[in-house]
mmCIF file of C-alpha atoms in Angstrom:
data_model
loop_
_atom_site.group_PDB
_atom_site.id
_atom_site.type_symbol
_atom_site.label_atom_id
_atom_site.label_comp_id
_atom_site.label_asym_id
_atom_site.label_seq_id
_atom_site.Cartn_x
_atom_site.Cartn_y
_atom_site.Cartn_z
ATOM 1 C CA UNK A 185 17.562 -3.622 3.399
ATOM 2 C CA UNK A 186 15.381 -0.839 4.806
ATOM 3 C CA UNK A 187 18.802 0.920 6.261
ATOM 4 C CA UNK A 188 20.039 1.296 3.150
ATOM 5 C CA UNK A 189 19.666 3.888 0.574
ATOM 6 C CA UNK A 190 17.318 2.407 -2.101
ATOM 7 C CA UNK A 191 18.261 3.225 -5.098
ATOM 8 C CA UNK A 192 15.490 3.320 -7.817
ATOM 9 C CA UNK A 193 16.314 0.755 -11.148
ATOM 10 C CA UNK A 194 16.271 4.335 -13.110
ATOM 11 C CA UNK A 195 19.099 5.978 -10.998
ATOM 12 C CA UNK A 196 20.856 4.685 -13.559
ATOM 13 C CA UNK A 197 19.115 6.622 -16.307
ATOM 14 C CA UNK A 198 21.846 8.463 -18.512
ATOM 15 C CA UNK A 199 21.197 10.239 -21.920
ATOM 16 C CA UNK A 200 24.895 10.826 -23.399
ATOM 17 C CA UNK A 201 25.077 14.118 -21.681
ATOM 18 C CA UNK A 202 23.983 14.311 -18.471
ATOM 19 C CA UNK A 203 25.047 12.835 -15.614
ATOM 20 C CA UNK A 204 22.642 13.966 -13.119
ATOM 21 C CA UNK A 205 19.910 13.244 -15.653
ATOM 22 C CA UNK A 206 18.343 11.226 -12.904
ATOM 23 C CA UNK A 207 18.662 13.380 -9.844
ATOM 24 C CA UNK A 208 17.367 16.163 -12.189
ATOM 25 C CA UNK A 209 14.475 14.133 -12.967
ATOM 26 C CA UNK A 210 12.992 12.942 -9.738
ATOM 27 C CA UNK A 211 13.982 16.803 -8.420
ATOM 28 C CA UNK A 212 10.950 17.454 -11.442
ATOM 29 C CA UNK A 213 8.406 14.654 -10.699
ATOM 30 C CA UNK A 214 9.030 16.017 -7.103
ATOM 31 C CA UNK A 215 7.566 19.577 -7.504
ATOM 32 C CA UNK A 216 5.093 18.386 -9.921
ATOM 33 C CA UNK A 217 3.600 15.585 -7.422
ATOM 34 C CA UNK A 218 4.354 12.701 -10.155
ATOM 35 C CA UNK A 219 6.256 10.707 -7.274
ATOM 36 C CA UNK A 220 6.509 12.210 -4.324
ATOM 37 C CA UNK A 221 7.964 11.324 -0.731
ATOM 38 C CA UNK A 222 4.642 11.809 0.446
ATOM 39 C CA UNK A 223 4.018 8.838 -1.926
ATOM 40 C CA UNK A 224 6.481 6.698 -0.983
ATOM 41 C CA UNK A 225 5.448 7.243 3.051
ATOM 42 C CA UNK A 226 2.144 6.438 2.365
ATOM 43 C CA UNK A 227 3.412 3.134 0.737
ATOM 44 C CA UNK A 228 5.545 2.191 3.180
ATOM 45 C CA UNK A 229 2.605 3.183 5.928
ATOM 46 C CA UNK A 230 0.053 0.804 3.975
ATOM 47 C CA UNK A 231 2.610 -2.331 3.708
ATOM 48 C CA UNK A 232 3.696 -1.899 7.381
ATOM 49 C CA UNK A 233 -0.282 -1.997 8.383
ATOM 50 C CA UNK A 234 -1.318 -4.489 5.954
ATOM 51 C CA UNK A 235 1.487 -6.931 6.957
ATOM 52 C CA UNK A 236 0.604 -5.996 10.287
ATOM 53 C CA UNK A 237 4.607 -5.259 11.429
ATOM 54 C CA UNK A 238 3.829 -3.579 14.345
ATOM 55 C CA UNK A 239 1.767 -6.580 15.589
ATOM 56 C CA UNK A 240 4.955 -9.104 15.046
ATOM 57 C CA UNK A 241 5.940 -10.978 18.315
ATOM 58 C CA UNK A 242 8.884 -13.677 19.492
ATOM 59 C CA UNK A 243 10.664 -11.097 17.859
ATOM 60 C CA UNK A 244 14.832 -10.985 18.686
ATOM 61 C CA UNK A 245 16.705 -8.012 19.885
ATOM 62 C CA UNK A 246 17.281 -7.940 16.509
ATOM 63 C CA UNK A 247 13.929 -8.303 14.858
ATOM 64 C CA UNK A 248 12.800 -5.692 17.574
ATOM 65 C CA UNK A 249 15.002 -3.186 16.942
ATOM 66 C CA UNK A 250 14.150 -3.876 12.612
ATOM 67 C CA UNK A 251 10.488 -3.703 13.567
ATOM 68 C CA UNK A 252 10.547 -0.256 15.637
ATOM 69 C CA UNK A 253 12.952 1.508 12.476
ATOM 70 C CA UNK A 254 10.767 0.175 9.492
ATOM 71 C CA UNK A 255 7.443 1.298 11.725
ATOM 72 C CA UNK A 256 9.456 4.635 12.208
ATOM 73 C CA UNK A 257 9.961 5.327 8.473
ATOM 74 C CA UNK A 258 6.447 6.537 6.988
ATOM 75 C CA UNK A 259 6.737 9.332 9.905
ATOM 76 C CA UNK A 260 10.676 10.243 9.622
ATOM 77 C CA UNK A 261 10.143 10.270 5.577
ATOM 78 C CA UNK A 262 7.162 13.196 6.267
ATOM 79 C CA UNK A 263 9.605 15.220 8.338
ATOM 80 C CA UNK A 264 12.234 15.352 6.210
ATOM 81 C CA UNK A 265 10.548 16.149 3.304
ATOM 82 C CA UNK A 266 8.685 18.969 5.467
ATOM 83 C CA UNK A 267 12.712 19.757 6.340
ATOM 84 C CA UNK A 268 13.699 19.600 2.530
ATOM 85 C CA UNK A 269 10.691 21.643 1.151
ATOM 86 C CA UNK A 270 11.072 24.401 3.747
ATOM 87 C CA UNK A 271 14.661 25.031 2.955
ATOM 88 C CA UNK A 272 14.040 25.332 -1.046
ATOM 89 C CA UNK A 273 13.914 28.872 -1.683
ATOM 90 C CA UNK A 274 14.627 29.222 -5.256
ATOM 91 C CA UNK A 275 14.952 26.253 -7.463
ATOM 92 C CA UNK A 276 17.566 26.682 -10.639
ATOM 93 C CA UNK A 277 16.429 26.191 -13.716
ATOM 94 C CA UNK A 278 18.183 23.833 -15.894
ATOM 95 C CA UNK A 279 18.160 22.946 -19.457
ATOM 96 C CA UNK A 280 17.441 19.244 -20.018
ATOM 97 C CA UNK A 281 19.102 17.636 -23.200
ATOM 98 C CA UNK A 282 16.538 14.608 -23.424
ATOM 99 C CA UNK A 283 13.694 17.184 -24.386
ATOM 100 C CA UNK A 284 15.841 18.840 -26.911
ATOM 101 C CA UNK A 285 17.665 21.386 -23.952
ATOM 102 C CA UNK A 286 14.380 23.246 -22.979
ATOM 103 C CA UNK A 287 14.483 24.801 -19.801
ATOM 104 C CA UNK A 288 12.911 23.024 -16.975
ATOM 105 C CA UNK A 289 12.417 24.611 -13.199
ATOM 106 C CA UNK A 290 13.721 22.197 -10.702
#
């Protein structure tokens, strides 16, 4: 499940006018620190160390191989993030229809 792209229940989020209302959005709560990927590393870091993944034995080739990429993510999440903010230079401003088309900085 891990391997593939997660898509939050909200990516569905449309407002009649919109259709990247949702992409738009998390671009927001991004800059703002609402949700971050920082967040969603450290979540991932806590479950893998509370469940104790990286302590799993009689694992398969398989199970290894699922253990070592879902131990990897917290880390590879931080990088790219560190990639993706370093690369913003200037972000667009867009007007936003669900707060009556005021401008918002993405």
């Amino acid at each position: 499940m891990m391997r593939k792209k997660i898509s939050m229940p909200s990516h569905l989020m449309y407002d009649g006018q919109d259709d990247n209302l949702f992409d738009n959005f998390s671009a927001v709560a991004q800059r703002l620190g609402v949700y971050t990927a920082e967040d969603y590393a450290d979540i991932l870091e806590f479950l893998v160390g509370r469940w104790k993944v990286e302590n799993l034995t009689g694992l398969s080739g398989e199970g290894k191989k699922a253990q070592d990429y879902v131990c990897g993510l917290p880390p590879r999440i931080r990088r790219l993030e560190e990639r993706a903010q370093g690369r913003v230079k200037e972000r667009p401003t867009i007007p936003f229809s669900w707060i009556f088309n005021r401008q918002v900085k993405l």
